[in-house]
Amino acid sequence: TVIPASLSKNMAAISRGADQYHQMKMMKWPIQVSHLITLSIVALLIIFCATWFGFYLAKTLTIPIQELAEGTRRVAEGDLNFTINGVTDDEMGTLVDAFNKMTRDLRAGKQQLELSARELRERNLEIEQRRIYMATVLRNVSTGVVSVNGTGFISTISKSAEEMLGLKGEQVLNRSYKKVLSPEHLELAGELLEELENSPGNSVERPVRVTIDRTVRTFMVHVTALKDDKNRYMGIVVVFDDLTEIEKAQRMAAWREVARRIAHEVKNPLTPIKLSAQRLRRKYGDQIVKDNSVFMECTQMIIDQADQIRNLVNEFSSFARLPASNPEPCELPEIIEEAVALYRETRPEIVFQFDSEPDIPQLNLDRQQMKRVMINLIDNAVAAMNGKGAIGVALSFDPILRIVRLEVSDTGIRISPGDKVRLFEPYFSTKKTGMGLGLSIVSAIIEDHNGFIRVQDNKPRGTKFIVELPA
């Protein structure tokens, strides 16, 4: 049988298709595996790329953040020179730029602050040096200085002012002067402030007399108002000098001149008066029979009164012309013992006690003048007794101040505060029969020996004189 050609071609095509199918069927798994491998490789590449991109993206974010954290820690520790590099153009770059600007500003601020602090330290050092200098000046000037600020509080007081006013700086500084001053002194301060307000020159000066520790003292006071460049009131400064000793010296000089003139004018006629009375007694004593006793009594009274006036004139002369001291090394306890011994014998009704420390140094003294001082002081104590009592003499030495202190105390009548102020003035006496020259002479002798004498109440009664002499 003959197969048609078309059929033969179809059968050949079918046969080839079947063969191809069988071949394709046999290649199915390898092709599938190949595709799976390709797909896996592509997937792995995609995962790797995604991971790399993720790490890259994380790196661009976390590293600047870590650097910012590290920079913040360094800045907190004080390192203001720290900067972050590798700035990008995104938001993180803006944040890094802001951080770097912040550190630059902090660094500049720190430098400016250090410069200001250094200038402030230098200014404070200068102010402290000026304050120390002013404090040293105020501590060493003899003039008293007190400043009061605009609110009435005491801001400055010199050492001399403390001593003159009997105040302590720590007790009055930064306190209102109204609470510090006594009513009497506050009234005086009010008068001075009123004068200051009415003064065209913002200052007032006048002498004042005040009582301090029951002692009347004279001060020359100068009060000045303090104002700044804009004429605003800042307070006042009070400057004062103690004129008490100057006044005392002036009064002493005046009284000495009076004493010198009195002695000169009175002494001249005394000798002829006394000689005339003695001549009358010799010439007419035997001739006058009637009233002879009266004649003799009257002439004797003239002679006695002339002698008494001569003694008075001699006292005037002694006060007016105290002999210049002739100091030489002396044992003060011996001088005191000699003076006390004189009174022990003549005043047995009075108990005399002399106590002396064993280490009293030798002093350069005029022996006769110091003995006169002791006699006058003991005389004054005896006169205050009006009879029985006790007089104590104590001698001590202060090795720190190098001062020998002599105390003469009695148990007699105390001296009133008003009399204490004038006690060492010439011709002032609390005794009816006193001439008022003894203590003036004592004060002059002590001053001539560069010493100091003062009087105070004795405990429990009486008066105590204290003499301080430099060793």
PDB file of C-alpha atoms in Angstrom, residues 72-278:
ATOM      1  CA  THR A  72      28.429  65.889  73.645  1.00  0.00           C
ATOM      2  CA  ARG A  73      30.343  63.847  76.220  1.00  0.00           C
ATOM      3  CA  ARG A  74      33.628  65.623  75.405  1.00  0.00           C
ATOM      4  CA  VAL A  75      31.966  69.037  75.586  1.00  0.00           C
ATOM      5  CA  ALA A  76      30.374  68.099  78.903  1.00  0.00           C
ATOM      6  CA  GLU A  77      33.866  67.218  80.169  1.00  0.00           C
ATOM      7  CA  GLY A  78      35.114  70.649  79.120  1.00  0.00           C
ATOM      8  CA  ASP A  79      36.773  69.862  75.777  1.00  0.00           C
ATOM      9  CA  LEU A  80      35.413  72.649  73.601  1.00  0.00           C
ATOM     10  CA  ASN A  81      37.948  72.036  70.792  1.00  0.00           C
ATOM     11  CA  PHE A  82      36.142  68.897  69.624  1.00  0.00           C
ATOM     12  CA  THR A  83      34.628  69.082  66.098  1.00  0.00           C
ATOM     13  CA  ILE A  84      32.847  66.586  63.832  1.00  0.00           C
ATOM     14  CA  ASN A  85      34.175  66.157  60.263  1.00  0.00           C
ATOM     15  CA  GLY A  86      32.634  64.626  57.120  1.00  0.00           C
ATOM     16  CA  VAL A  87      29.593  66.813  57.024  1.00  0.00           C
ATOM     17  CA  THR A  88      26.881  65.793  54.545  1.00  0.00           C
ATOM     18  CA  ASP A  89      24.246  67.965  52.928  1.00  0.00           C
ATOM     19  CA  ASP A  90      21.224  66.299  54.509  1.00  0.00           C
ATOM     20  CA  GLU A  91      19.489  66.937  57.805  1.00  0.00           C
ATOM     21  CA  MET A  92      22.238  65.102  59.692  1.00  0.00           C
ATOM     22  CA  GLY A  93      24.775  67.463  58.160  1.00  0.00           C
ATOM     23  CA  THR A  94      22.697  70.404  59.368  1.00  0.00           C
ATOM     24  CA  LEU A  95      22.674  68.900  62.866  1.00  0.00           C
ATOM     25  CA  VAL A  96      26.459  68.389  62.777  1.00  0.00           C
ATOM     26  CA  ASP A  97      26.988  71.953  61.581  1.00  0.00           C
ATOM     27  CA  ALA A  98      24.805  73.206  64.419  1.00  0.00           C
ATOM     28  CA  PHE A  99      26.840  71.136  66.891  1.00  0.00           C
ATOM     29  CA  ASN A 100      30.141  72.486  65.560  1.00  0.00           C
ATOM     30  CA  LYS A 101      28.778  76.043  65.723  1.00  0.00           C
ATOM     31  CA  MET A 102      27.668  75.424  69.285  1.00  0.00           C
ATOM     32  CA  THR A 103      31.148  74.260  70.299  1.00  0.00           C
ATOM     33  CA  ARG A 104      32.722  77.275  68.586  1.00  0.00           C
ATOM     34  CA  ASP A 105      30.340  79.611  70.414  1.00  0.00           C
ATOM     35  CA  LEU A 106      30.997  77.850  73.706  1.00  0.00           C
ATOM     36  CA  ARG A 107      34.749  78.049  73.103  1.00  0.00           C
ATOM     37  CA  ALA A 108      34.528  81.763  72.323  1.00  0.00           C
ATOM     38  CA  GLY A 109      32.275  82.317  75.347  1.00  0.00           C
ATOM     39  CA  LYS A 110      34.677  80.402  77.574  1.00  0.00           C
ATOM     40  CA  GLN A 111      37.613  82.462  76.334  1.00  0.00           C
ATOM     41  CA  GLN A 112      35.671  85.674  76.929  1.00  0.00           C
ATOM     42  CA  LEU A 113      34.611  84.409  80.359  1.00  0.00           C
ATOM     43  CA  GLU A 114      38.201  83.520  81.257  1.00  0.00           C
ATOM     44  CA  LEU A 115      39.334  86.949  80.089  1.00  0.00           C
ATOM     45  CA  SER A 116      36.604  88.625  82.139  1.00  0.00           C
ATOM     46  CA  ALA A 117      37.439  86.437  85.138  1.00  0.00           C
ATOM     47  CA  ARG A 118      41.120  87.349  84.860  1.00  0.00           C
ATOM     48  CA  GLU A 119      40.271  91.040  84.626  1.00  0.00           C
ATOM     49  CA  LEU A 120      37.890  90.638  87.583  1.00  0.00           C
ATOM     50  CA  ARG A 121      40.603  88.923  89.637  1.00  0.00           C
ATOM     51  CA  GLU A 122      43.042  91.690  88.797  1.00  0.00           C
ATOM     52  CA  ARG A 123      40.432  94.310  89.681  1.00  0.00           C
ATOM     53  CA  ASN A 124      39.581  92.514  92.929  1.00  0.00           C
ATOM     54  CA  LEU A 125      43.274  92.241  93.758  1.00  0.00           C
ATOM     55  CA  GLU A 126      43.694  95.942  93.109  1.00  0.00           C
ATOM     56  CA  ILE A 127      40.642  96.719  95.254  1.00  0.00           C
ATOM     57  CA  GLU A 128      41.917  94.445  98.027  1.00  0.00           C
ATOM     58  CA  GLN A 129      45.345  96.070  97.930  1.00  0.00           C
ATOM     59  CA  ARG A 130      43.709  99.487  98.042  1.00  0.00           C
ATOM     60  CA  ARG A 131      41.496  98.343 100.932  1.00  0.00           C
ATOM     61  CA  ILE A 132      44.511  97.024 102.839  1.00  0.00           C
ATOM     62  CA  TYR A 133      46.351 100.266 102.158  1.00  0.00           C
ATOM     63  CA  MET A 134      43.405 102.349 103.368  1.00  0.00           C
ATOM     64  CA  ALA A 135      42.998 100.120 106.420  1.00  0.00           C
ATOM     65  CA  THR A 136      46.708 100.512 107.193  1.00  0.00           C
ATOM     66  CA  VAL A 137      46.455 104.283 106.820  1.00  0.00           C
ATOM     67  CA  LEU A 138      43.369 104.449 109.038  1.00  0.00           C
ATOM     68  CA  ARG A 139      45.035 102.188 111.594  1.00  0.00           C
ATOM     69  CA  ASN A 140      48.099 104.411 111.871  1.00  0.00           C
ATOM     70  CA  VAL A 141      46.724 107.955 111.636  1.00  0.00           C
ATOM     71  CA  SER A 142      46.192 109.739 114.926  1.00  0.00           C
ATOM     72  CA  THR A 143      43.042 111.436 113.646  1.00  0.00           C
ATOM     73  CA  GLY A 144      39.748 109.640 114.196  1.00  0.00           C
ATOM     74  CA  VAL A 145      37.827 108.743 111.026  1.00  0.00           C
ATOM     75  CA  VAL A 146      34.273 107.374 110.842  1.00  0.00           C
ATOM     76  CA  SER A 147      32.244 106.949 107.645  1.00  0.00           C
ATOM     77  CA  VAL A 148      28.485 106.400 107.476  1.00  0.00           C
ATOM     78  CA  ASN A 149      26.800 105.199 104.271  1.00  0.00           C
ATOM     79  CA  GLY A 150      23.657 106.620 102.726  1.00  0.00           C
ATOM     80  CA  THR A 151      21.379 104.413 104.840  1.00  0.00           C
ATOM     81  CA  GLY A 152      22.929 105.536 108.127  1.00  0.00           C
ATOM     82  CA  PHE A 153      25.047 102.435 108.759  1.00  0.00           C
ATOM     83  CA  ILE A 154      28.641 102.764 109.953  1.00  0.00           C
ATOM     84  CA  SER A 155      30.922 101.410 107.219  1.00  0.00           C
ATOM     85  CA  THR A 156      34.385 102.483 108.435  1.00  0.00           C
ATOM     86  CA  ILE A 157      35.951 103.355 111.775  1.00  0.00           C
ATOM     87  CA  SER A 158      39.659 103.940 112.333  1.00  0.00           C
ATOM     88  CA  LYS A 159      41.688 102.564 115.230  1.00  0.00           C
ATOM     89  CA  SER A 160      42.168 106.056 116.652  1.00  0.00           C
ATOM     90  CA  ALA A 161      38.418 106.661 116.514  1.00  0.00           C
ATOM     91  CA  GLU A 162      37.804 103.432 118.431  1.00  0.00           C
ATOM     92  CA  GLU A 163      40.232 104.519 121.147  1.00  0.00           C
ATOM     93  CA  MET A 164      38.910 108.096 121.344  1.00  0.00           C
ATOM     94  CA  LEU A 165      35.253 107.056 121.490  1.00  0.00           C
ATOM     95  CA  GLY A 166      35.735 103.939 123.598  1.00  0.00           C
ATOM     96  CA  LEU A 167      34.197 101.685 120.945  1.00  0.00           C
ATOM     97  CA  LYS A 168      35.052  98.357 119.333  1.00  0.00           C
ATOM     98  CA  GLY A 169      35.010  98.179 115.546  1.00  0.00           C
ATOM     99  CA  GLU A 170      33.338  94.768 115.390  1.00  0.00           C
ATOM    100  CA  GLN A 171      30.530  96.055 117.631  1.00  0.00           C
ATOM    101  CA  VAL A 172      29.634  99.106 115.514  1.00  0.00           C
ATOM    102  CA  LEU A 173      30.470  98.228 111.904  1.00  0.00           C
ATOM    103  CA  ASN A 174      27.437  97.671 109.666  1.00  0.00           C
ATOM    104  CA  ARG A 175      25.151  98.987 112.397  1.00  0.00           C
ATOM    105  CA  SER A 176      23.022 102.115 112.365  1.00  0.00           C
ATOM    106  CA  TYR A 177      24.689 105.018 114.124  1.00  0.00           C
ATOM    107  CA  LYS A 178      21.349 105.684 115.842  1.00  0.00           C
ATOM    108  CA  LYS A 179      21.647 102.356 117.666  1.00  0.00           C
ATOM    109  CA  VAL A 180      25.316 102.844 118.529  1.00  0.00           C
ATOM    110  CA  LEU A 181      25.298 106.381 119.949  1.00  0.00           C
ATOM    111  CA  SER A 182      23.956 107.279 123.374  1.00  0.00           C
ATOM    112  CA  PRO A 183      21.022 109.738 123.587  1.00  0.00           C
ATOM    113  CA  GLU A 184      23.406 112.598 124.465  1.00  0.00           C
ATOM    114  CA  HIS A 185      25.739 111.836 121.559  1.00  0.00           C
ATOM    115  CA  LEU A 186      22.784 111.212 119.231  1.00  0.00           C
ATOM    116  CA  GLU A 187      21.478 114.699 119.975  1.00  0.00           C
ATOM    117  CA  LEU A 188      24.893 116.163 119.137  1.00  0.00           C
ATOM    118  CA  ALA A 189      25.004 114.128 115.902  1.00  0.00           C
ATOM    119  CA  GLY A 190      21.589 115.512 114.971  1.00  0.00           C
ATOM    120  CA  GLU A 191      22.845 119.065 115.483  1.00  0.00           C
ATOM    121  CA  LEU A 192      25.883 118.421 113.279  1.00  0.00           C
ATOM    122  CA  LEU A 193      23.758 116.850 110.531  1.00  0.00           C
ATOM    123  CA  GLU A 194      21.370 119.796 110.630  1.00  0.00           C
ATOM    124  CA  GLU A 195      24.309 122.187 110.277  1.00  0.00           C
ATOM    125  CA  LEU A 196      25.624 120.046 107.419  1.00  0.00           C
ATOM    126  CA  GLU A 197      22.311 120.278 105.554  1.00  0.00           C
ATOM    127  CA  ASN A 198      22.345 124.064 105.863  1.00  0.00           C
ATOM    128  CA  SER A 199      26.023 124.353 104.930  1.00  0.00           C
ATOM    129  CA  PRO A 200      26.657 125.543 101.354  1.00  0.00           C
ATOM    130  CA  GLY A 201      29.961 123.699 101.113  1.00  0.00           C
ATOM    131  CA  ASN A 202      28.684 120.227 102.120  1.00  0.00           C
ATOM    132  CA  SER A 203      30.924 120.308 105.200  1.00  0.00           C
ATOM    133  CA  VAL A 204      30.907 121.677 108.727  1.00  0.00           C
ATOM    134  CA  GLU A 205      33.658 122.007 111.320  1.00  0.00           C
ATOM    135  CA  ARG A 206      33.439 122.993 114.980  1.00  0.00           C
ATOM    136  CA  PRO A 207      34.717 121.948 118.416  1.00  0.00           C
ATOM    137  CA  VAL A 208      32.466 119.797 120.584  1.00  0.00           C
ATOM    138  CA  ARG A 209      32.634 118.639 124.189  1.00  0.00           C
ATOM    139  CA  VAL A 210      31.361 115.150 124.943  1.00  0.00           C
ATOM    140  CA  THR A 211      31.421 112.845 127.937  1.00  0.00           C
ATOM    141  CA  ILE A 212      33.010 109.457 127.274  1.00  0.00           C
ATOM    142  CA  ASP A 213      33.359 106.948 130.111  1.00  0.00           C
ATOM    143  CA  ARG A 214      32.459 109.717 132.575  1.00  0.00           C
ATOM    144  CA  THR A 215      35.315 111.865 131.236  1.00  0.00           C
ATOM    145  CA  VAL A 216      34.699 115.142 129.419  1.00  0.00           C
ATOM    146  CA  ARG A 217      36.712 115.365 126.222  1.00  0.00           C
ATOM    147  CA  THR A 218      37.042 118.073 123.591  1.00  0.00           C
ATOM    148  CA  PHE A 219      37.115 117.198 119.878  1.00  0.00           C
ATOM    149  CA  MET A 220      37.522 119.273 116.748  1.00  0.00           C
ATOM    150  CA  VAL A 221      34.972 117.620 114.444  1.00  0.00           C
ATOM    151  CA  HIS A 222      34.875 117.961 110.639  1.00  0.00           C
ATOM    152  CA  VAL A 223      31.812 116.448 108.925  1.00  0.00           C
ATOM    153  CA  THR A 224      31.682 116.163 105.118  1.00  0.00           C
ATOM    154  CA  ALA A 225      28.848 114.897 102.916  1.00  0.00           C
ATOM    155  CA  LEU A 226      29.894 112.324 100.306  1.00  0.00           C
ATOM    156  CA  LYS A 227      28.383 112.636  96.820  1.00  0.00           C
ATOM    157  CA  ASP A 228      29.109 110.848  93.546  1.00  0.00           C
ATOM    158  CA  ASP A 229      29.681 112.333  90.092  1.00  0.00           C
ATOM    159  CA  LYS A 230      25.934 112.735  89.627  1.00  0.00           C
ATOM    160  CA  ASN A 231      25.621 114.622  92.929  1.00  0.00           C
ATOM    161  CA  ARG A 232      23.783 111.729  94.562  1.00  0.00           C
ATOM    162  CA  TYR A 233      24.108 111.433  98.343  1.00  0.00           C
ATOM    163  CA  MET A 234      26.339 108.531  99.422  1.00  0.00           C
ATOM    164  CA  GLY A 235      26.794 109.218 103.130  1.00  0.00           C
ATOM    165  CA  ILE A 236      29.096 111.237 105.376  1.00  0.00           C
ATOM    166  CA  VAL A 237      32.635 111.024 106.681  1.00  0.00           C
ATOM    167  CA  VAL A 238      33.477 112.360 110.137  1.00  0.00           C
ATOM    168  CA  VAL A 239      37.074 113.347 110.938  1.00  0.00           C
ATOM    169  CA  PHE A 240      37.956 114.495 114.444  1.00  0.00           C
ATOM    170  CA  ASP A 241      40.987 115.274 116.601  1.00  0.00           C
ATOM    171  CA  ASP A 242      41.186 114.992 120.370  1.00  0.00           C
ATOM    172  CA  LEU A 243      42.012 118.459 121.713  1.00  0.00           C
ATOM    173  CA  THR A 244      41.706 117.481 125.376  1.00  0.00           C
ATOM    174  CA  GLU A 245      45.433 117.231 126.036  1.00  0.00           C
ATOM    175  CA  ILE A 246      46.137 120.340 123.949  1.00  0.00           C
ATOM    176  CA  GLU A 247      43.608 122.314 125.967  1.00  0.00           C
ATOM    177  CA  LYS A 248      45.089 120.928 129.135  1.00  0.00           C
ATOM    178  CA  ALA A 249      48.595 121.930 128.042  1.00  0.00           C
ATOM    179  CA  GLN A 250      47.374 125.405 127.093  1.00  0.00           C
ATOM    180  CA  ARG A 251      45.655 125.841 130.450  1.00  0.00           C
ATOM    181  CA  MET A 252      48.763 124.547 132.207  1.00  0.00           C
ATOM    182  CA  ALA A 253      50.967 127.019 130.336  1.00  0.00           C
ATOM    183  CA  ALA A 254      48.577 129.861 131.130  1.00  0.00           C
ATOM    184  CA  TRP A 255      48.467 128.957 134.816  1.00  0.00           C
ATOM    185  CA  ARG A 256      52.237 128.691 134.948  1.00  0.00           C
ATOM    186  CA  GLU A 257      52.501 132.177 133.512  1.00  0.00           C
ATOM    187  CA  VAL A 258      49.996 133.408 136.104  1.00  0.00           C
ATOM    188  CA  ALA A 259      51.943 131.657 138.855  1.00  0.00           C
ATOM    189  CA  ARG A 260      55.213 133.151 137.644  1.00  0.00           C
ATOM    190  CA  ARG A 261      53.796 136.671 137.670  1.00  0.00           C
ATOM    191  CA  ILE A 262      52.119 136.232 141.051  1.00  0.00           C
ATOM    192  CA  ALA A 263      55.327 134.873 142.541  1.00  0.00           C
ATOM    193  CA  HIS A 264      57.294 137.757 141.088  1.00  0.00           C
ATOM    194  CA  GLU A 265      54.860 140.462 142.237  1.00  0.00           C
ATOM    195  CA  VAL A 266      54.177 139.056 145.710  1.00  0.00           C
ATOM    196  CA  LYS A 267      57.621 137.808 146.654  1.00  0.00           C
ATOM    197  CA  ASN A 268      59.364 141.195 146.417  1.00  0.00           C
ATOM    198  CA  PRO A 269      57.543 142.983 149.315  1.00  0.00           C
ATOM    199  CA  LEU A 270      57.530 139.946 151.628  1.00  0.00           C
ATOM    200  CA  THR A 271      61.113 140.318 152.806  1.00  0.00           C
ATOM    201  CA  PRO A 272      60.797 144.002 153.830  1.00  0.00           C
ATOM    202  CA  ILE A 273      57.449 143.269 155.529  1.00  0.00           C
ATOM    203  CA  LYS A 274      58.951 140.459 157.587  1.00  0.00           C
ATOM    204  CA  LEU A 275      62.126 142.406 158.342  1.00  0.00           C
ATOM    205  CA  SER A 276      60.073 145.441 159.394  1.00  0.00           C
ATOM    206  CA  ALA A 277      57.985 143.353 161.789  1.00  0.00           C
ATOM    207  CA  GLN A 278      61.117 141.783 163.289  1.00  0.00           C
TER     208      GLN A 278
END
